Structure formats: structure tokens, C-alpha cells
Tab-separated table of C-alpha atoms in Angstrom:
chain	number	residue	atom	x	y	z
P	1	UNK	CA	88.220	115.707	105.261
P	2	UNK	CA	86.566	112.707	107.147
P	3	UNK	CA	89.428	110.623	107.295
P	4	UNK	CA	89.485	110.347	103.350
P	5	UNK	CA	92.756	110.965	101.578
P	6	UNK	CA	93.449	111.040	97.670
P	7	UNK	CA	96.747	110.476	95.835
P	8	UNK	CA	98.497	111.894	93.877
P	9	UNK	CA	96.762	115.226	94.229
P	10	UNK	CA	98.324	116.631	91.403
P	11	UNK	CA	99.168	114.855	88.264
P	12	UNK	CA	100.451	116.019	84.678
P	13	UNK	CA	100.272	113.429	81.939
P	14	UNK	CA	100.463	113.201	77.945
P	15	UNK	CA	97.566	111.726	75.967
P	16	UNK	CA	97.344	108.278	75.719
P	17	UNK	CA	99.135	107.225	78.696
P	18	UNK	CA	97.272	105.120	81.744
P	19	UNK	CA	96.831	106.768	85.017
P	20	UNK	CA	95.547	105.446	88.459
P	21	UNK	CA	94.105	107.681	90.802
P	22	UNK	CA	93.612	106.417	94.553
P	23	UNK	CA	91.304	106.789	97.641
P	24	UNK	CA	91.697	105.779	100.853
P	25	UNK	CA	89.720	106.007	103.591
P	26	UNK	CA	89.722	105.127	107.239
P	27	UNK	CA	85.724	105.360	108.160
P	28	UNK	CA	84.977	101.855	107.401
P	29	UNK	CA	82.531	102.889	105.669
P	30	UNK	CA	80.577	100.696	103.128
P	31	UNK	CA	79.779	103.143	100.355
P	32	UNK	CA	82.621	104.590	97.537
P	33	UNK	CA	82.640	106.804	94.836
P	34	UNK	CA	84.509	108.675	92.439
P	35	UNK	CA	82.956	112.086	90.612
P	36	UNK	CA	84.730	114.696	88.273
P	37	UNK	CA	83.932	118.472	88.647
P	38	UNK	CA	84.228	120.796	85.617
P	39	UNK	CA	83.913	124.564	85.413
P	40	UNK	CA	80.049	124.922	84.157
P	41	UNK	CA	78.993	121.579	85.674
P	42	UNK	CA	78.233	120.185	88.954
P	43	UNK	CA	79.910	117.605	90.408
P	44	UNK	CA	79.410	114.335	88.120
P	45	UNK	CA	79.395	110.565	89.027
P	46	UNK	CA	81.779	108.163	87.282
P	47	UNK	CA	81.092	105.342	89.159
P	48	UNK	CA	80.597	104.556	92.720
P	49	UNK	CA	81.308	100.975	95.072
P	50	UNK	CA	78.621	99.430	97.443
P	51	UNK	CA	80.797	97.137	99.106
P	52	UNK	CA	84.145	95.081	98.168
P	53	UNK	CA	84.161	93.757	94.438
P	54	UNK	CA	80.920	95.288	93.895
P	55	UNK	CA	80.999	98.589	91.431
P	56	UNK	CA	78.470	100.513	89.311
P	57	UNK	CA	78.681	103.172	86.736
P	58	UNK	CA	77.457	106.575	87.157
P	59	UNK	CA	76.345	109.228	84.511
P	60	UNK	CA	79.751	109.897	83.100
P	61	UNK	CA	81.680	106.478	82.951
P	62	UNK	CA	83.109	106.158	79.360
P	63	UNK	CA	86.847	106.005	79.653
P	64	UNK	CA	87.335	104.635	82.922
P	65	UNK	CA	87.161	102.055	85.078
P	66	UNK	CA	87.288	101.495	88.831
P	67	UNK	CA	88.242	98.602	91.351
P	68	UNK	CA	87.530	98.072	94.828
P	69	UNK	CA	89.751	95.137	96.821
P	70	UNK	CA	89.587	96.576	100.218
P	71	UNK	CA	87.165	97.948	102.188
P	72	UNK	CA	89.313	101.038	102.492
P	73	UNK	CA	90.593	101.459	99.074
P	74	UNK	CA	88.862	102.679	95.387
P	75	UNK	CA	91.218	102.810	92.710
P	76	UNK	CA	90.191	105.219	89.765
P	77	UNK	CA	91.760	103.879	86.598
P	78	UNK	CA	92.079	105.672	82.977
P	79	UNK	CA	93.221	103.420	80.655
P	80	UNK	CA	94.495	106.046	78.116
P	81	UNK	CA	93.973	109.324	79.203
P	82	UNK	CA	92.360	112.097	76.802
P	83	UNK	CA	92.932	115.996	76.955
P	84	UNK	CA	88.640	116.229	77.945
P	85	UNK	CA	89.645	114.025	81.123
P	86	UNK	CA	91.475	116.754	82.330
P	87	UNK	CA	89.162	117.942	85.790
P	88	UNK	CA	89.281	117.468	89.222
P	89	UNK	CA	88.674	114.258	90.360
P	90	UNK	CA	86.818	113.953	94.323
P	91	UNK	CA	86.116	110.932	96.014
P	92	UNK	CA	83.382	110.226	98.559
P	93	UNK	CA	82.328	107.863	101.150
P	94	UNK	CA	78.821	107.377	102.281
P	95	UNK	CA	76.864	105.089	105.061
P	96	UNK	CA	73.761	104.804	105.760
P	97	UNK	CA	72.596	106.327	108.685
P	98	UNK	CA	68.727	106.713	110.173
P	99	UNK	CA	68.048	110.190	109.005
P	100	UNK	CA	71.372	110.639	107.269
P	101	UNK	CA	70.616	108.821	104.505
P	102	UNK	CA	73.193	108.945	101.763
P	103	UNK	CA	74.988	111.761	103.339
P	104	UNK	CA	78.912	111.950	101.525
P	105	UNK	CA	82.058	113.065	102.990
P	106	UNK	CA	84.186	114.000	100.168
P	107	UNK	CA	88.257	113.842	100.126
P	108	UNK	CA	90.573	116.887	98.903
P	109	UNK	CA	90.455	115.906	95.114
P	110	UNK	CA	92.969	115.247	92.552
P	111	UNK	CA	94.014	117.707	89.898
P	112	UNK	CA	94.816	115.975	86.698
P	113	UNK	CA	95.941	117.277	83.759
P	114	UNK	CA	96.249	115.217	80.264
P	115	UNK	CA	98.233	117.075	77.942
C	1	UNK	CA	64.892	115.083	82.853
C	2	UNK	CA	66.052	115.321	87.024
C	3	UNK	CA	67.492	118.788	87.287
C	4	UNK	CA	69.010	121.374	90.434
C	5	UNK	CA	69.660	125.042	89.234
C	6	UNK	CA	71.124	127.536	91.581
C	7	UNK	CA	70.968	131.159	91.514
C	8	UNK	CA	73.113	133.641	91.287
C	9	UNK	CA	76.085	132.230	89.834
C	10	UNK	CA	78.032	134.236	91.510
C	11	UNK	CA	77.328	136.982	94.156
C	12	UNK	CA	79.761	139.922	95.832
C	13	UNK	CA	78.669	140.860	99.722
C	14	UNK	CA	80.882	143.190	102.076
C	15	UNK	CA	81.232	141.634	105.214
C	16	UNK	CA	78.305	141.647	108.403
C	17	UNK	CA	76.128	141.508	105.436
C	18	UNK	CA	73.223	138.697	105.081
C	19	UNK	CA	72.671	137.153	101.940
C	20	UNK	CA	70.190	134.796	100.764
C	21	UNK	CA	71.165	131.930	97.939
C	22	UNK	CA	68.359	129.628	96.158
C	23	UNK	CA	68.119	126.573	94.426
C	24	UNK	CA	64.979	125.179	92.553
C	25	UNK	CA	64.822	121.750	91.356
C	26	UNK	CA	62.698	119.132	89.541
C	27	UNK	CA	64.093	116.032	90.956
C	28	UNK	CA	60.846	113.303	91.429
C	29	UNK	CA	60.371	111.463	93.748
C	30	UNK	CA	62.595	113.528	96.314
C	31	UNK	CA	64.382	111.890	99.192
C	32	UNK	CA	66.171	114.843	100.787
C	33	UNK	CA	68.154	118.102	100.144
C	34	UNK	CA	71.441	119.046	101.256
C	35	UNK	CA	73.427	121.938	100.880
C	36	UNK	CA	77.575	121.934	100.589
C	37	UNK	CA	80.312	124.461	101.305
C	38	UNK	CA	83.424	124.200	98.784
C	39	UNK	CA	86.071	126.253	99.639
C	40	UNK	CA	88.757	126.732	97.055
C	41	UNK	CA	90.757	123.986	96.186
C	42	UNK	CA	89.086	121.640	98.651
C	43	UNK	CA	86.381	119.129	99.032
C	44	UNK	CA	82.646	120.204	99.845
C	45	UNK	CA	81.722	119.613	103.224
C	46	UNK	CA	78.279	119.162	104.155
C	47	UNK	CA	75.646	122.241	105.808
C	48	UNK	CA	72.713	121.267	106.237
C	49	UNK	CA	70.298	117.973	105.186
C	50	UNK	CA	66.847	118.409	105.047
C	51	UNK	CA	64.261	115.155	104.214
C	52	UNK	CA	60.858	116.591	102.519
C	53	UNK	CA	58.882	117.007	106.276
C	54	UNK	CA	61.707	119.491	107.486
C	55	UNK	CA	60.872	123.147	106.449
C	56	UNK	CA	64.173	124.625	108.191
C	57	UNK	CA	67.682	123.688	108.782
C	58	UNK	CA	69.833	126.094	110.530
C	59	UNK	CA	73.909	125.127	110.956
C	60	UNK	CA	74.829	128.316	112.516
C	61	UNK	CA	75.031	131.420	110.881
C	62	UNK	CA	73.408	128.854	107.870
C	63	UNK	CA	69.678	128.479	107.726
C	64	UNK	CA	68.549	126.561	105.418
C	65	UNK	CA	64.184	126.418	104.160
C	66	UNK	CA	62.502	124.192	101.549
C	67	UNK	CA	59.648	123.734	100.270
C	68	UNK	CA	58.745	121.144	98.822
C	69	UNK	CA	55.371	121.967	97.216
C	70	UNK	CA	56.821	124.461	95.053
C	71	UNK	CA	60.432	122.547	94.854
C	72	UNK	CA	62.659	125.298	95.894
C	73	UNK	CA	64.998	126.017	98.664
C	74	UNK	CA	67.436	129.152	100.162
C	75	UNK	CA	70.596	128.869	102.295
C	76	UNK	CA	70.514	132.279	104.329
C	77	UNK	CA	73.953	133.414	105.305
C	78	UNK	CA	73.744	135.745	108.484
C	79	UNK	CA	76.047	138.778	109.493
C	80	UNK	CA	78.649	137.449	106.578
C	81	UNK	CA	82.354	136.535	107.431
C	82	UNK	CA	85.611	136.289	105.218
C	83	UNK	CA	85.263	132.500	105.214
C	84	UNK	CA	82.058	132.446	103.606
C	85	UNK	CA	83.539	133.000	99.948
C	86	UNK	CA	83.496	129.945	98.789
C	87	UNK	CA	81.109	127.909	96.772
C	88	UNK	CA	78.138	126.469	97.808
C	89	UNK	CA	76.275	123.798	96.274
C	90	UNK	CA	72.871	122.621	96.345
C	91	UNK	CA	72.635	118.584	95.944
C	92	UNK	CA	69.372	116.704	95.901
C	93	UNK	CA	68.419	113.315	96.324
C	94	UNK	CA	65.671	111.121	94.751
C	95	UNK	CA	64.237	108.359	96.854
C	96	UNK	CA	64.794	105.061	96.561
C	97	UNK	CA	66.910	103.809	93.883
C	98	UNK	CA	70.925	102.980	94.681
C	99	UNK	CA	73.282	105.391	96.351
C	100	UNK	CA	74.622	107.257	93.309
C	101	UNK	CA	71.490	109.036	92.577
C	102	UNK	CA	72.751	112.687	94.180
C	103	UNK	CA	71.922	115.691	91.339
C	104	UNK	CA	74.593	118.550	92.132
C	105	UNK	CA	73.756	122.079	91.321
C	106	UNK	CA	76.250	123.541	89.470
C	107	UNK	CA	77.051	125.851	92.627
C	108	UNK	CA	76.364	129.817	93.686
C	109	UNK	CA	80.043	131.536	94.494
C	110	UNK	CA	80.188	134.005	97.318
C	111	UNK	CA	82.647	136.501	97.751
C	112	UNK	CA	82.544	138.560	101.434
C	113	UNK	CA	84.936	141.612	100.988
C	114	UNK	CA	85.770	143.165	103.733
């Protein structure tokens, strides 16, 4: 899994509660983000990092929020979980490369469940 | 509205068989075209990337064609194996832009029976 490892990578919580998911990864490289996959969708963007302290949102970001301190670290936050945020949650890492532009390395994913 | 659709949904081969997958999209301006392997309860990993000049891809037993006139591309799976079933997902990418502008197909899943 390029050198990309999510924790927990199972969770079961109740509704309302906050829950922090975290991904760490040892490529260096620049490029960070955090998608949700669904039976019946593809893989969605929640938001995504282009560099330390510098974050965007992606097409489904309502209901959470993300940080980025390190280099190697993207934190996945949701600050009161709801039973339609239960999914599994991949993150990916990206550089650009000459002719492998925007290629991404995904991690094993984190199964969370909001009860 | 920017859109990748994959057919079939889902698709039941013996194995040594070949089997062709496709995925048609509308995605403007196009950058490049990748196709992912998702096993079962792991991440994708990346097959082939193809930029809109490259007509074929091939990854091993994995060929991969687009065209880009006609917006459609196959991932050919030769002379099947067990660890083909998985999913695989087509994923396009508009040009320019930032880096979170990948559409994901919603993903064809093989099963090879032996």
C-alpha cells in the first residue's frame, strides 16, 4: 500500500459522537486526500491537502473537516458523526511526476460505522 | 455534468478465459485515464495510465485502449486467473484545474471461477 497506513481501520460509534480518522504516510509526498466509497457510488472526494496547512474541499465535504500539520500526517475529523457517514473511508497520496501526473496511491481504508 | 460509467456491473468468467471491461465517459477537457484494481477489503492499486496521445496500455495480462474521439476505453483481461475477481475501476482526469479533480467510475466486479 505505498507506504500509506490508516488508523483505526475499524471503528464502531453512536450518533453524535466525534471521531478522528488518521493517515500516515512515509512517501514524502506533497499531495493528501481523504475520499469515502459507498455501495452504488464511486469513490468520492471529501477533501484533499496540497501541502502543510493548506486544505480544500472536495465534492462531498459537509460534516467534516480535515487538518494537515505534518508533511506525513492528514487527520480526517467528524465532528458529530451521523448514521449516512457510515462508509469506508481511503486515503491517498499523490506527486507530481512528468507523465504521471496526478497518479494516487491509496492506503487500506477505514471501516466506520455510526450507529 | 463530468461523468465515467462502466459496464457490466458485474461479470462471472471461469478461469483461462479473456474478458473485456469498458468504460465511456464525458469528462471535458481530459487529462488522462487510469484504470484501478480493488481487491476486497483493500485499497485500489493502480493498472494502467493512459494521457489522450496513448491508444494502448498493456500491464501484463492487462491491456488497456482508449479512444479519445469517441470517449471510451476497455481493460482486456487475458487467459483469466483467480486473482482477477476483484473490482476494477475506471478513473478519469480533467486537465488542468487542482489535484482533486479525479471522476471514479462506480467500478465493473469480476469473478474468475475456477
Amino acid at each position: 500500500d505505498a507506504g500509506i497506513t490508516q488508523s483505526p481501520r475499524h471503528k464502531v460509534t453512536e450518533t453524535g459522537t466525534p471521531v478522528t480518522l488518521r493517515c500516515h504516510q512515509t512517501e514524502n509526498h506533497r499531495y493528501m486526500y481523504w475520499y469515502r466509497q459507498d455501495p452504488g457510488h464511486g469513490l468520492r472526494l471529501i477533501h484533499y491537502s496540497y501541502g502543510v496547512k493548506d486544505t480544500d474541499k472536495g465534492e462531498v465535504s459537509d460534516g467534516y473537516s480535515v487538518s494537515r500539520s505534518k508533511t506525513e500526517d492528514f487527520l480526517l475529523t467528524l465532528e458529530s458523526a451521523t448514521s449516512s457517514q457510515t462508509s469506508v473511508y481511503f486515503c491517498a497520496i499523490s506527486e507530481k511526476r512528468e507523465g504521471r501526473d496526478n497518479e494516487q496511491f491509496f492506503g487500506p481504508g477505514t471501516r466506520l460505522t455510526v450507529l | 455534468k463530468n461523468q465515467v460509467e462502466q459496464s457490466p456491473q458485474s461479470l462471472i468468467i471461469l478461469e483461462g478465459k479473456n474478458c473485456t471491461l469498458q468504460c465511456n465517459y464525458t469528462v471535458s477537457p481530459f487529462s488522462n485515464l487510469r484504470w484501478y484494481k480493488q481487491d476486497t477489503g483493500r485499497g485500489p492499486v493502480s493498472l494502467t495510465i493512459m494521457t489522450f496521445s496513448e491508444n494502448t496500455k498493456s500491464n501484463g495480462r492487462y491491456t488497456a485502449t482508449l479512444d479519445a474521439d469517441t470517449k471510451q476505453s476497455s481493460l482486456h483481461i487475458t487467459a483469466s486467473q483467480l486473482s482477477d475477481s476483484a473490482s476494477y475501476i475506471c478513473v478519469v482526469s480533467g486537465q488542468g484545474g487542482s489535484q482533486g479533480n479525479l471522476i471514479f467510475g462506480k467500478g465493473t466486479k469480476l469473478s474468475v471461477k475456477p
